Short mmCIF file of C-alpha atoms in Angstrom, two decimals:
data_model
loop_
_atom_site.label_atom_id
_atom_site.label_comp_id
_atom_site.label_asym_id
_atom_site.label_seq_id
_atom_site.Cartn_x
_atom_site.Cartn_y
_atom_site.Cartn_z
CA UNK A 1074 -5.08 -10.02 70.36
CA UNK A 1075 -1.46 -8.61 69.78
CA UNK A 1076 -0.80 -5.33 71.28
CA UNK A 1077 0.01 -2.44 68.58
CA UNK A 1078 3.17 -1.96 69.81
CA UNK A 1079 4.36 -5.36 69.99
CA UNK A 1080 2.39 -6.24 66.42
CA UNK A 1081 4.43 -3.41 65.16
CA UNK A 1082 7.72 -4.46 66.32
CA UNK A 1083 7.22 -8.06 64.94
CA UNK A 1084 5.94 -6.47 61.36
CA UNK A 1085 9.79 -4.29 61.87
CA UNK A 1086 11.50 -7.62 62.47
CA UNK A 1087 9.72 -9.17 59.67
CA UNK A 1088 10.63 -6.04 57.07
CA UNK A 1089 13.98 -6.90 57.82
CA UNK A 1090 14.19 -10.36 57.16
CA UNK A 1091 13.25 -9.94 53.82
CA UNK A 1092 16.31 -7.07 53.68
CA UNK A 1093 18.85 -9.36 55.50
CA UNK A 1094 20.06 -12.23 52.46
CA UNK A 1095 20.01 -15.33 54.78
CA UNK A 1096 22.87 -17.03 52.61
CA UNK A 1097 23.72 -15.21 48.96
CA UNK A 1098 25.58 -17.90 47.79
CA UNK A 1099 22.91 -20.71 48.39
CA UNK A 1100 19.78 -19.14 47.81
CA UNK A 1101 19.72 -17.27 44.70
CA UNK A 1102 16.89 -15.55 42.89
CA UNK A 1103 16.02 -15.45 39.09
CA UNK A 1104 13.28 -13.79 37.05
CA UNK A 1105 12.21 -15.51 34.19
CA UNK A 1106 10.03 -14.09 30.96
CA UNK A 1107 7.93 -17.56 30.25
CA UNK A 1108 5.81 -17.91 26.85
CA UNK A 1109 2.15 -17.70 28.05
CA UNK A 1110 1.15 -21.74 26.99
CA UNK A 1111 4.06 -22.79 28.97
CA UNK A 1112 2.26 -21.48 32.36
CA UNK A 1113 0.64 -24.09 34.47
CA UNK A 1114 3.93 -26.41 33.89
CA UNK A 1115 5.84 -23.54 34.66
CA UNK A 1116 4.57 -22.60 38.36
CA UNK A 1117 5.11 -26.58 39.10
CA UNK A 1118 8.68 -26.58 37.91
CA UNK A 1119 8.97 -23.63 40.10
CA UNK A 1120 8.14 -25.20 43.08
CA UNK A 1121 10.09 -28.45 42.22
CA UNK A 1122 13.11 -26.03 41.63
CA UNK A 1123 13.04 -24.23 44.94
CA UNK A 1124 12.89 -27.47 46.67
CA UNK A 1125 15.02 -29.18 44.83
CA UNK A 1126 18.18 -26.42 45.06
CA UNK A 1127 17.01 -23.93 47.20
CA UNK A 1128 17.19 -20.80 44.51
CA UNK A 1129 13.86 -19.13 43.56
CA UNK A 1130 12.57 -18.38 40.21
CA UNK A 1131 10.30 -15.72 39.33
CA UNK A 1132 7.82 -15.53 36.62
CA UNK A 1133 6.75 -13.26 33.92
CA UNK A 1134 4.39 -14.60 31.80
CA UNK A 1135 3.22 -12.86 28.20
CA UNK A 1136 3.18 -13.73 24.45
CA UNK A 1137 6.71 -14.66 23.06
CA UNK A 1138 6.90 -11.65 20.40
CA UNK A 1139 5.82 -9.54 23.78
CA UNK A 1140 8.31 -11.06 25.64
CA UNK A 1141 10.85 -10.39 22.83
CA UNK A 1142 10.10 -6.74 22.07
CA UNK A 1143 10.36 -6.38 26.28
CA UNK A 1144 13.63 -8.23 26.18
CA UNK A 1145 15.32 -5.70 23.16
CA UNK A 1146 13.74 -2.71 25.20
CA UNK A 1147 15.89 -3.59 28.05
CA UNK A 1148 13.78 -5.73 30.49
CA UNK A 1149 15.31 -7.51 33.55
CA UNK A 1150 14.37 -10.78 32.37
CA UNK A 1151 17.75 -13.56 32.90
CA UNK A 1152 15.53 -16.40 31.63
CA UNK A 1153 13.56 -16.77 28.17
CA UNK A 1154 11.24 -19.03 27.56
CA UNK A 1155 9.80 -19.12 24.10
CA UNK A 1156 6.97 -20.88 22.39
CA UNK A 1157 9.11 -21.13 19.25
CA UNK A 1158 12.58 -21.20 18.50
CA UNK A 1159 12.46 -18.26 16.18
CA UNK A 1160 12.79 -15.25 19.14
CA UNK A 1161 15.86 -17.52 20.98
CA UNK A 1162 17.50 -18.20 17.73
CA UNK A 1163 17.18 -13.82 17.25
CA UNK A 1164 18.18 -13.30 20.73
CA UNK A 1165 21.12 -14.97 20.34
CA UNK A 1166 22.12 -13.56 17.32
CA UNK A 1167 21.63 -10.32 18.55
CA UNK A 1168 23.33 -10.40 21.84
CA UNK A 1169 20.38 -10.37 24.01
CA UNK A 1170 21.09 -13.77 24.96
CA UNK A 1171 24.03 -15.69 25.75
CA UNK A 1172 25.59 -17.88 22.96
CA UNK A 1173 25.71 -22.01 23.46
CA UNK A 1174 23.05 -22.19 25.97
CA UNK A 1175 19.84 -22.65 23.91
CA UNK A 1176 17.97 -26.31 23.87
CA UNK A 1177 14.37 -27.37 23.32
CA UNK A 1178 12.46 -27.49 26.38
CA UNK A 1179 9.10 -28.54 25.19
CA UNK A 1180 7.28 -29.58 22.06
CA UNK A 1181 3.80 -28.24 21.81
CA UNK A 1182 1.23 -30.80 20.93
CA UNK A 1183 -1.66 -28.94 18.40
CA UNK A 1184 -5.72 -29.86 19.39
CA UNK A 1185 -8.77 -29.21 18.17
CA UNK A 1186 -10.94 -29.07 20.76
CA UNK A 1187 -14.33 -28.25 21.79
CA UNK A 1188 -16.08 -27.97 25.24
CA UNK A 1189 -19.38 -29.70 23.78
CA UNK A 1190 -18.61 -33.16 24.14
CA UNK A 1191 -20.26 -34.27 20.66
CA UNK A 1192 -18.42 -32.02 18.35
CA UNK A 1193 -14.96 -33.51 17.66
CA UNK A 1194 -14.99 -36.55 16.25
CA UNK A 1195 -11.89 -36.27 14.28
CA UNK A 1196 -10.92 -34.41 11.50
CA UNK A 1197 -14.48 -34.18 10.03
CA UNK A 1198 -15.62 -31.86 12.89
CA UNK A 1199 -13.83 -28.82 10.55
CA UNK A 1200 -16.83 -29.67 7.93
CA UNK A 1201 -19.56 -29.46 10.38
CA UNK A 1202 -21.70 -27.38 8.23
CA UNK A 1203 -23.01 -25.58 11.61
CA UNK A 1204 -19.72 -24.02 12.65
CA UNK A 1205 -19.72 -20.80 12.54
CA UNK A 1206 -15.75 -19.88 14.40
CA UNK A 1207 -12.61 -21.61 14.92
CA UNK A 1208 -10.81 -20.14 17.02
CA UNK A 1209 -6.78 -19.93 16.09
CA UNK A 1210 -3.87 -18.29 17.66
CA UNK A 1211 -2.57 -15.41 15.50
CA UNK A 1212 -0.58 -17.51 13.03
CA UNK A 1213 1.88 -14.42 12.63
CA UNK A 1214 2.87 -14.12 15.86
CA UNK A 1215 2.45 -17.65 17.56
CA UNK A 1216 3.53 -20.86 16.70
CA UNK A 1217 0.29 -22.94 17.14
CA UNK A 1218 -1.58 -20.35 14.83
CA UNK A 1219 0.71 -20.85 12.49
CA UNK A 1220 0.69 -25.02 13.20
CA UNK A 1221 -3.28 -24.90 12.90
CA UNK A 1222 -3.22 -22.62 9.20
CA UNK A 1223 -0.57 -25.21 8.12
CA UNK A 1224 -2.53 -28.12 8.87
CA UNK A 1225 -6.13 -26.58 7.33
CA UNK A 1226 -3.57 -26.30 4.42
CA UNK A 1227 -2.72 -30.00 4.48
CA UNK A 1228 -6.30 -30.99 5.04
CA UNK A 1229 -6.79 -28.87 1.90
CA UNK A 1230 -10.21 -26.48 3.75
CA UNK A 1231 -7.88 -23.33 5.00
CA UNK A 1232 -9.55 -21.37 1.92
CA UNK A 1233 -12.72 -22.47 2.79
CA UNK A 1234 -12.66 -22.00 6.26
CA UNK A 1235 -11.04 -18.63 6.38
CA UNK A 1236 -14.27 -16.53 6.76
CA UNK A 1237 -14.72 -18.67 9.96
CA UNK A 1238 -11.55 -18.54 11.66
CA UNK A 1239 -11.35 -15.75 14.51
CA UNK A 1240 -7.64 -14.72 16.12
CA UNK A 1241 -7.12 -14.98 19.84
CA UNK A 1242 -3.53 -12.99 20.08
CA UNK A 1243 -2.12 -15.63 21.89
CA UNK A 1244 -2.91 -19.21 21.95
CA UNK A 1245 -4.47 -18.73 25.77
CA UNK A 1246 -6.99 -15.81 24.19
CA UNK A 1247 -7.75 -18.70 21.36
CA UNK A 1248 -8.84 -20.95 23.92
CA UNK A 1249 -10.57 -18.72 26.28
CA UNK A 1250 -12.99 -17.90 22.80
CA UNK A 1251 -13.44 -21.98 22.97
CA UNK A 1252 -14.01 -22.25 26.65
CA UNK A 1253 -16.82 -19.46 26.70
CA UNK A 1254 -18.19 -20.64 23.56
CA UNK A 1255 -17.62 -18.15 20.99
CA UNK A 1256 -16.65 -19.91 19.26
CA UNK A 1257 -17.31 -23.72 18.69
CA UNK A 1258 -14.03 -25.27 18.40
CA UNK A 1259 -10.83 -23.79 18.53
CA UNK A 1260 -6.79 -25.47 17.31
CA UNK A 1261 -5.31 -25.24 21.24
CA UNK A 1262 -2.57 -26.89 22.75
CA UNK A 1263 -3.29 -29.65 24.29
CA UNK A 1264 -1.12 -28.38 27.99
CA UNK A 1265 -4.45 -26.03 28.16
CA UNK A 1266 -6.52 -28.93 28.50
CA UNK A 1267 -4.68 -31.62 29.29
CA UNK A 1268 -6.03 -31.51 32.97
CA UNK A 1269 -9.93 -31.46 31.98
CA UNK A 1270 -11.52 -34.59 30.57
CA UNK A 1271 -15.08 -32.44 29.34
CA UNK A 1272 -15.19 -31.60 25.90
CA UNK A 1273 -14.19 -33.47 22.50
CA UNK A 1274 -10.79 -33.69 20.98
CA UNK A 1275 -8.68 -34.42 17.79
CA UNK A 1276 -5.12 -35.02 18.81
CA UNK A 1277 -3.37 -33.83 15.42
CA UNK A 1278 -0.73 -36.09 13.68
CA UNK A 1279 2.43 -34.62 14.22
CA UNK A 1280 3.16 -34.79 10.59
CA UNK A 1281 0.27 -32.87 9.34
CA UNK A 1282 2.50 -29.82 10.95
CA UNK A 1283 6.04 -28.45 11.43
CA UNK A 1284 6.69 -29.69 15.40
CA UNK A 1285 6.49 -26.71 17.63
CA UNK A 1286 9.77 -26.57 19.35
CA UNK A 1287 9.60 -24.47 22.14
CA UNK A 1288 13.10 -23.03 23.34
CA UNK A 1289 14.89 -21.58 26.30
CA UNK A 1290 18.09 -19.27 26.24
CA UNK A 1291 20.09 -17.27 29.07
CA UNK A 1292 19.61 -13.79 28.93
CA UNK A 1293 22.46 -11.33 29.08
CA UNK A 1294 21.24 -10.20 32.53
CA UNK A 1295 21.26 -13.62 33.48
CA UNK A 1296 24.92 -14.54 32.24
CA UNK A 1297 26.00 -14.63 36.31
CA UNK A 1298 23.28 -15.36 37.68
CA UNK A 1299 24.05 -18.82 39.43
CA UNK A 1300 20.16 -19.32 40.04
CA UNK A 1301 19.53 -18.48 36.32
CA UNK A 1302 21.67 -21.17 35.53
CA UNK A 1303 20.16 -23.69 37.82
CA UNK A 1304 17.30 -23.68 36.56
CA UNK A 1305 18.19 -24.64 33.26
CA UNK A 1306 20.07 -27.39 34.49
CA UNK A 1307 16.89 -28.27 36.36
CA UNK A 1308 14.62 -27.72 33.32
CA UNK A 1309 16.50 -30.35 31.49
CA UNK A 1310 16.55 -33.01 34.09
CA UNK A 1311 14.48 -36.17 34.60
CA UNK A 1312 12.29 -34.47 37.65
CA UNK A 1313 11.58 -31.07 35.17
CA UNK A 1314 11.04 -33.67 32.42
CA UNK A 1315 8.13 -35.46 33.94
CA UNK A 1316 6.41 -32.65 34.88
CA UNK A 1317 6.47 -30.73 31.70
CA UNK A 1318 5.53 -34.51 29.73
CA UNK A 1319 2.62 -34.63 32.07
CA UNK A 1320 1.30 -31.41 31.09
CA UNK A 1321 0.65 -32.23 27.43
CA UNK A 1322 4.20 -31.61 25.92
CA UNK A 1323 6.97 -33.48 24.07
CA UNK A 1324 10.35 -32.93 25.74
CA UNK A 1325 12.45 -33.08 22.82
CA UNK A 1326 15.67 -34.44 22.50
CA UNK B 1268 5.49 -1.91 1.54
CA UNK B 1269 5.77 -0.34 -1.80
CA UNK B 1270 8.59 2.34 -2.37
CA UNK B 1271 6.93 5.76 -1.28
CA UNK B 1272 3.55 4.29 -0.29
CA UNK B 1273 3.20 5.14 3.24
CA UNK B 1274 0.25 2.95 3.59
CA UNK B 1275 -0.89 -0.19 2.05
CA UNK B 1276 -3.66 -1.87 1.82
CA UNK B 1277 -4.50 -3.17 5.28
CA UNK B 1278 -3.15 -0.30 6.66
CA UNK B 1279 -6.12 1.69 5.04
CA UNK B 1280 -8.62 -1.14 5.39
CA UNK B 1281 -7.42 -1.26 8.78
CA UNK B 1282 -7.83 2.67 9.27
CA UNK B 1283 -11.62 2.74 7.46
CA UNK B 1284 -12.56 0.16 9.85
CA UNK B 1285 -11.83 2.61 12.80
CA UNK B 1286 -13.39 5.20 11.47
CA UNK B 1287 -16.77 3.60 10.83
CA UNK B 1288 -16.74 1.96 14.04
CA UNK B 1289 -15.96 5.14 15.28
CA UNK B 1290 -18.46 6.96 14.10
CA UNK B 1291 -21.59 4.50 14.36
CA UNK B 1292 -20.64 4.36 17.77
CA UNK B 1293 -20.61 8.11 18.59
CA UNK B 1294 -24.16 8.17 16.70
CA UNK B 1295 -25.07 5.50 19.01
CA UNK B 1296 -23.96 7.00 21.56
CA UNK B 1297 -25.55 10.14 21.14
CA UNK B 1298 -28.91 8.88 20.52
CA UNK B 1299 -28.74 6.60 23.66
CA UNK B 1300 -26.11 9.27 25.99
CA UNK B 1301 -28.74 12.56 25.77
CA UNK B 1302 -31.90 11.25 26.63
CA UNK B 1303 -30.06 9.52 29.49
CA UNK B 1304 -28.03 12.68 30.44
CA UNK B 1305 -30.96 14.79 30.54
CA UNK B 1306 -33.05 12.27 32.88
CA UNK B 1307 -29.51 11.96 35.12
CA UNK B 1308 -29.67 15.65 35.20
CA UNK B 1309 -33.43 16.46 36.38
CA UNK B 1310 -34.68 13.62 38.13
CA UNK B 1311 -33.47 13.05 42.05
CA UNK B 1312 -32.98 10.19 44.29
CA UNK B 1313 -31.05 6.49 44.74
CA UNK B 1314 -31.96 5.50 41.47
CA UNK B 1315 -30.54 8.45 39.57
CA UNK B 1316 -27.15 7.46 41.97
CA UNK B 1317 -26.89 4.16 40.95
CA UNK B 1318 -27.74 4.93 37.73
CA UNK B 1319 -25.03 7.49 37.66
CA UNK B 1320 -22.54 5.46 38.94
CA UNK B 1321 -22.66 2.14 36.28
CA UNK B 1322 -22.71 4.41 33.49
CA UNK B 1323 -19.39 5.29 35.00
CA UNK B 1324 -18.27 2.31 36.02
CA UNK B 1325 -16.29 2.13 32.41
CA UNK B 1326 -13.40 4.63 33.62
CA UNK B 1327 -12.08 2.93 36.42
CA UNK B 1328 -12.80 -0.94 35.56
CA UNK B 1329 -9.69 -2.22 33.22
CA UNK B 1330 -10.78 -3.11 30.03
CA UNK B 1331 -10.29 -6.72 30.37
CA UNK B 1332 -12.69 -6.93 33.12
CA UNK B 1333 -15.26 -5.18 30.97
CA UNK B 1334 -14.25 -7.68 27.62
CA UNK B 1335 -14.20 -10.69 29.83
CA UNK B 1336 -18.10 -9.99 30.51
CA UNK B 1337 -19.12 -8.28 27.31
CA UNK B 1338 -17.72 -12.18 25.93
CA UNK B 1339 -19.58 -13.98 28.57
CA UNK B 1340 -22.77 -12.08 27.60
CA UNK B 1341 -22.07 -12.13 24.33
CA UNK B 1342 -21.77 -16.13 24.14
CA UNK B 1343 -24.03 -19.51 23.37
CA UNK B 1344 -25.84 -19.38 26.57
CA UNK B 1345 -26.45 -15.78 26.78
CA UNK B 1346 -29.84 -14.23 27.64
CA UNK B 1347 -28.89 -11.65 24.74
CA UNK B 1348 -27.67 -13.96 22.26
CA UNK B 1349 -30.91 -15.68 22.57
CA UNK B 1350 -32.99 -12.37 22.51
CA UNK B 1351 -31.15 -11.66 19.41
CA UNK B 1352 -30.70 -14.89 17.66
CA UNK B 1353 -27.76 -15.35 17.17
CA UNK B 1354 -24.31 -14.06 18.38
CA UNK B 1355 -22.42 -11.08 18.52
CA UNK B 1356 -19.17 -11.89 19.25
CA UNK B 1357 -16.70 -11.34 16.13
CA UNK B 1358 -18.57 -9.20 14.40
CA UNK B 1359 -18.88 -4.87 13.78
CA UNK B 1360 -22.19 -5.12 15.45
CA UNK B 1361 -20.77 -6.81 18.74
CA UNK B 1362 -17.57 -3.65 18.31
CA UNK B 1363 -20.16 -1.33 18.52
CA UNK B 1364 -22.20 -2.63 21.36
CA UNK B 1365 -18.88 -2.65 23.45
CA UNK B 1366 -18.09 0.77 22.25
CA UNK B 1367 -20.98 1.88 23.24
CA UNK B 1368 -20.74 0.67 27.01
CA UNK B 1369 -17.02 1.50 26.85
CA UNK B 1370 -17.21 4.69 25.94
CA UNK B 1371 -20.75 5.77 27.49
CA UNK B 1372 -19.41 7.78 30.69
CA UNK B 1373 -17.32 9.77 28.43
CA UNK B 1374 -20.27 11.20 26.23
CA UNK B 1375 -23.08 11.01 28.60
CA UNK B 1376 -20.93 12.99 31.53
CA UNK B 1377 -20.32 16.16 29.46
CA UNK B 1378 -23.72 16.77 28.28
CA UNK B 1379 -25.27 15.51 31.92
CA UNK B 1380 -22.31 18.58 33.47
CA UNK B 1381 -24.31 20.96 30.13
CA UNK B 1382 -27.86 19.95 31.32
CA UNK B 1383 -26.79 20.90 35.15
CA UNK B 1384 -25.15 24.37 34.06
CA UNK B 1385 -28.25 25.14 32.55
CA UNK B 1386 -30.43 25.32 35.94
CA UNK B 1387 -33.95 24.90 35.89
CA UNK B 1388 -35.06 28.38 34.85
CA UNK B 1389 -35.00 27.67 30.98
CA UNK B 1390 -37.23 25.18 31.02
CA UNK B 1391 -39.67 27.16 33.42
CA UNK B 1392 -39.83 29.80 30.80
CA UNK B 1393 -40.52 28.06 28.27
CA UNK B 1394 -43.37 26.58 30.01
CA UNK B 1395 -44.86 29.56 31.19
CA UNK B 1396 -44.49 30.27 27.35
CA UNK B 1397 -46.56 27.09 26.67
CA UNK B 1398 -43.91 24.95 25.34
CA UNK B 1399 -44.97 21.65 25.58
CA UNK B 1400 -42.10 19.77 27.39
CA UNK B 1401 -40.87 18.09 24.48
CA UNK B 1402 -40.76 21.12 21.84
CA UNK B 1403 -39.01 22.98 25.21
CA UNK B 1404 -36.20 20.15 25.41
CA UNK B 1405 -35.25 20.44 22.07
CA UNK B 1406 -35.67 24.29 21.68
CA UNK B 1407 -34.11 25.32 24.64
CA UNK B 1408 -32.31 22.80 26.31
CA UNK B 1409 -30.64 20.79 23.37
CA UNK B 1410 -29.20 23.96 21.67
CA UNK B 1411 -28.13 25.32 24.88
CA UNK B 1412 -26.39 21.95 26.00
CA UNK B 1413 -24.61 22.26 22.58
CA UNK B 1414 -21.00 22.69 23.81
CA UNK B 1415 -21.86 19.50 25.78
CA UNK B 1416 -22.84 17.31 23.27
CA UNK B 1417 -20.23 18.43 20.99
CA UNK B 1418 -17.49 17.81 23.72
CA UNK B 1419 -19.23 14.45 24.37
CA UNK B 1420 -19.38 13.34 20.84
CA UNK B 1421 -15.76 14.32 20.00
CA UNK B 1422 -14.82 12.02 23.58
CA UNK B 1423 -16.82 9.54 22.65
CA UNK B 1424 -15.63 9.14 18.83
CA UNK B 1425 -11.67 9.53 20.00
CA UNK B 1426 -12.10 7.28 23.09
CA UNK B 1427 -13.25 4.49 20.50
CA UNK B 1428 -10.86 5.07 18.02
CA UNK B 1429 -7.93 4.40 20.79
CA UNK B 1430 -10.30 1.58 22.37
CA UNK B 1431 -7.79 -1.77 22.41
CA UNK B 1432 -8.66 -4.09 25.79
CA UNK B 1433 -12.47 -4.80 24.66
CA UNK B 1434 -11.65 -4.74 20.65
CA UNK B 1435 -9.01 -7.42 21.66
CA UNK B 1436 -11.37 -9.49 23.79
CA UNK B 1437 -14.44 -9.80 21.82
CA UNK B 1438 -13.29 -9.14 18.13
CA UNK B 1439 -10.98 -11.67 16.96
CA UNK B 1440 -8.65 -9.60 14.89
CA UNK B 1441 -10.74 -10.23 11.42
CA UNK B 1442 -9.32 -7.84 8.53
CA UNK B 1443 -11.89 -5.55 7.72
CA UNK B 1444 -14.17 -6.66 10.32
CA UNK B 1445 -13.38 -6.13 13.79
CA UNK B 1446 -9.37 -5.72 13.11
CA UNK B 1447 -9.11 -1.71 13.88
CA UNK B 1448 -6.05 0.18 14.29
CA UNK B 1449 -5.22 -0.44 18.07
CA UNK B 1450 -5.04 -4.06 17.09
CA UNK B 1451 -3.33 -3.64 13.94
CA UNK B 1452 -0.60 -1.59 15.93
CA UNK B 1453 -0.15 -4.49 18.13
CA UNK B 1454 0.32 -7.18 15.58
CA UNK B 1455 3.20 -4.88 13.70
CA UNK B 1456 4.79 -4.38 16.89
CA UNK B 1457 4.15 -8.53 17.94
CA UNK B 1458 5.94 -9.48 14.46
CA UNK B 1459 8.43 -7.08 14.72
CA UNK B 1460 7.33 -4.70 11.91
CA UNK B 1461 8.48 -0.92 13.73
CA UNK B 1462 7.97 0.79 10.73
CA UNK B 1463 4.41 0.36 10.22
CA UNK B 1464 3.48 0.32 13.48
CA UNK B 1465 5.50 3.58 13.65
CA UNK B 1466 3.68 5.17 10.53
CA UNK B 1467 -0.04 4.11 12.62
CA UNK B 1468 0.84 5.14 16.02
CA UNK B 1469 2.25 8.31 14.89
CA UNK B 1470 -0.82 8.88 12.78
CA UNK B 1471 -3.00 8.30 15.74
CA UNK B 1472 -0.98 10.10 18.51
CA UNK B 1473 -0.99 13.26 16.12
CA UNK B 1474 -4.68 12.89 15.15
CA UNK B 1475 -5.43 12.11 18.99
CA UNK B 1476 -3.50 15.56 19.65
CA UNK B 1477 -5.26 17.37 17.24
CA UNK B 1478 -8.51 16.55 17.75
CA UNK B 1479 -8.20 17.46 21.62
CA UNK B 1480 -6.93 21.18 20.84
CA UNK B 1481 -9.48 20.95 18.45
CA UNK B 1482 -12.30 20.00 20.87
CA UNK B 1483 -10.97 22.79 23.47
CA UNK B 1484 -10.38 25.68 21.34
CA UNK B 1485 -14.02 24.96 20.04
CA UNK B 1486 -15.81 24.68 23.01
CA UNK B 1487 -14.21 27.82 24.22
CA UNK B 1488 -15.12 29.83 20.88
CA UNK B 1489 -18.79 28.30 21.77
CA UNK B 1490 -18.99 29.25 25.04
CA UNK B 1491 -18.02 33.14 24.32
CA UNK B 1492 -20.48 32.78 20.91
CA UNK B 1493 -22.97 32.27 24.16
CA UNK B 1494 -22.62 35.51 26.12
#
């Protein structure tokens, strides 16, 4: 057992470690505003980041048109990264973000999946006449709702599966109404379930829908930040690369 | 929008919605709240305690916690969805069953505080009048728990109406099903469209407003009708 006094002294010393910057110049800090999908890769790239240059990156992770309304409302975020290109392209145009510094990051991948292992056979699991929900992402405000209407479109059965189709508000709410079976199959990206083999899936053919470029920009806050800018350096090299391919996403080019 | 419209058509569809949910809910709630406010009122013991304390369980647990279960229990494997056949999750019928737990502590509180200000003597007169206990309850006790149930009913319908976290969780945003205003509000301000979302939260921060003074100027013209 530690004496009070002495435990109290070491949590003193401790408070002011975290006051004293050990070196400003080498170990920076950034905060990042990360597009919800994007999460699980994100936290790894993290930790590859901080080892790899000694800055440390904070996340914030939310829908992009959240993130986007936060950003023109003032928030401290120096990082954005989008599940579209649409809110970078804005932010740039409207000053939030720094000009010349946007690039595609990832390229969602659209699924239909299903936890029961016998539903998704392909395309034909859409006509199972026992379905009664498909789960989507809300196709106005996220990129893989909008991906999953446009292939029902191409498949020619979005008017007849309308009455069916139930909006998560975010891609991670569409497949949380999958996982808890709500609904039987749901269009998710495949980075939500890349890591679990149960279930039955129908990789979509990229051409059946517009690709889902997912973009990252420096924020105005960020503009010195040298941390900020690390990590987008970081985010496009080979390490960053392999990680974000290995959770279920295109890396562009 | 259409020049000097101030609402279209999803904005009204949108608005109905509420308002029915609204409304079945408080009916629900009213039906289900009084008996249970009366027994949390008159009976003693643990039970009445724990009892007591789930029905208010709703204020302090975060809304996601509460849609997070109410979509478990609402789901394939579900004890209730096999009671009931078939599931309620996306639909008005699963709304109102969350609106009802959501929004139970703040109907059933206010007429449980009108039962207790009451005091046992009431009742015992009536009894020594030979009112059977039912014919006494609603007699004596409903009409003089009035300014309870109407302050519980008012809670109860404007605490649905600006219900979000559980509409979010278990509805699925369909138009004209489960896609009330709270969520509507959200998707403007998601895609960017301020001036609607404007024109719906200013409708609902004035009505909100309103109905509040409302609800407190009546209940203290009530309680002076009383003495």
């Amino acid at each position: 057992m530690i004496p009070p006094k002495s435990a109290m002294r070491i949590g003193c010393a401790a408070l002011l470690a975290l006051l004293v910057p050990t070196d400003p110049a080498r170990a920076g800090e950034t905060l990042a505003a990360v597009a919800a999908n994007f999460t699980e890769a994100a936290k790894e790239i993290g930790t590859a980041f901080a080892d790899a240059t000694g800055h440390t990156v904070s996340y914030s992770f939310g829908p992009t048109g959240q993130i986007y309304t936060q950003i023109t409302q003032g928030a401290p975020f120096e990082l954005f990264l989008a599940a579209d290109q649409a809110r970078p392209e804005r932010a740039e145009a409207e000053g939030y973000a720094v000009p010349g510094a946007r690039f595609t990051y990832a390229v969602g991948q659209l699924v239909l999946w299903s936890p029961d292992p016998a539903r998704v056979a392909g395309r034909d699991a859409l006509a199972a006449p026992d379905l009664t929900h498909i789960a989507i992402a809300n196709p106005r405000t996220a990129p893989y709702g909008a991906a999953a209407v446009e292939v029902m479109r191409a498949l020619g059965v979005y008017d007849a599966l309308a009455p069916k189709l139930v909006e998560g508000k975010s891609i991670s709410q569409a497949h949380q109404f999958v996982a808890t079976g709500n609904a039987e199959v749901g269009f998710v990206a495949l980075s939500q379930i890349v890591g679990h083999d149960a279930g039955s899936r129908w990789a979509v053919p990229q051409e059946m829908y517009t690709p889902i470029r997912q973009d990252a920009v420096l924020l105005a806050a960020g503009a010195d930040s040298a941390a900020a800018k690390a990590y987008l350096a970081f985010l496009q090299g080979p390490e960053a690369r392999a990680i974000i391919a290995r959770y279920g996403y295109g890396t562009g080019d | 929008m259409a020049e000097g419209a101030l609402l279209d058509a999803a904005m009204i569809e949108t608005i109905m919605l509420t308002l029915k949910l609204a409304t079945v809910t408080t009916v629900v709630l009213l039906l289900v709240g009084t008996p249970l406010a009366w027994w949390l009122a008159r009976s003693r013991g643990l039970w009445k305690d724990v009892v007591a304390t789930v029905v208010a369980l709703p204020i302090v647990l975060p809304p996601t916690v509460l849609g997070f279960y109410l979509l478990i229990a609402m789901g394939p494997d579900s004890p209730l969805t096999a009671l009931l056949g078939r599931k309620l999750s996306f639909t008005f019928e699963g709304l109102v069953v969350g609106s009802v737990v959501y929004s139970l502590p703040f109907v059933v509180n206010p007429i449980r505080n009108a039962f207790e200000a009451m005091g046992p003597r009431p009742m015992e007169v009536a009894a020594t009048l030979r009112a059977s206990p039912l014919d006494a309850f609603f007699t004596v006790a409903l009409p003089l728990a009035l300014p309870g149930l109407f302050t519980g009913a008012i809670l109860g319908f404007a605490h649905t109406v600006g219900e979000f976290g559980v509409v979010l969780m278990i509805g699925g945003g369909i138009p004209g099903v489960t896609k009330v205003l709270s969520v509507t509000i959200f998707d403007y301000v998601e895609t960017l469209q301020w001036a609607k979302a404007h024109i719906l939260a200013g409708g609902m921060l004035a009505m909100s407003f309103v109905v509040i003074l409302a609800m407190m100027l009546a209940e203290r013209r009530l309680k002076k009708a009383r003495r």
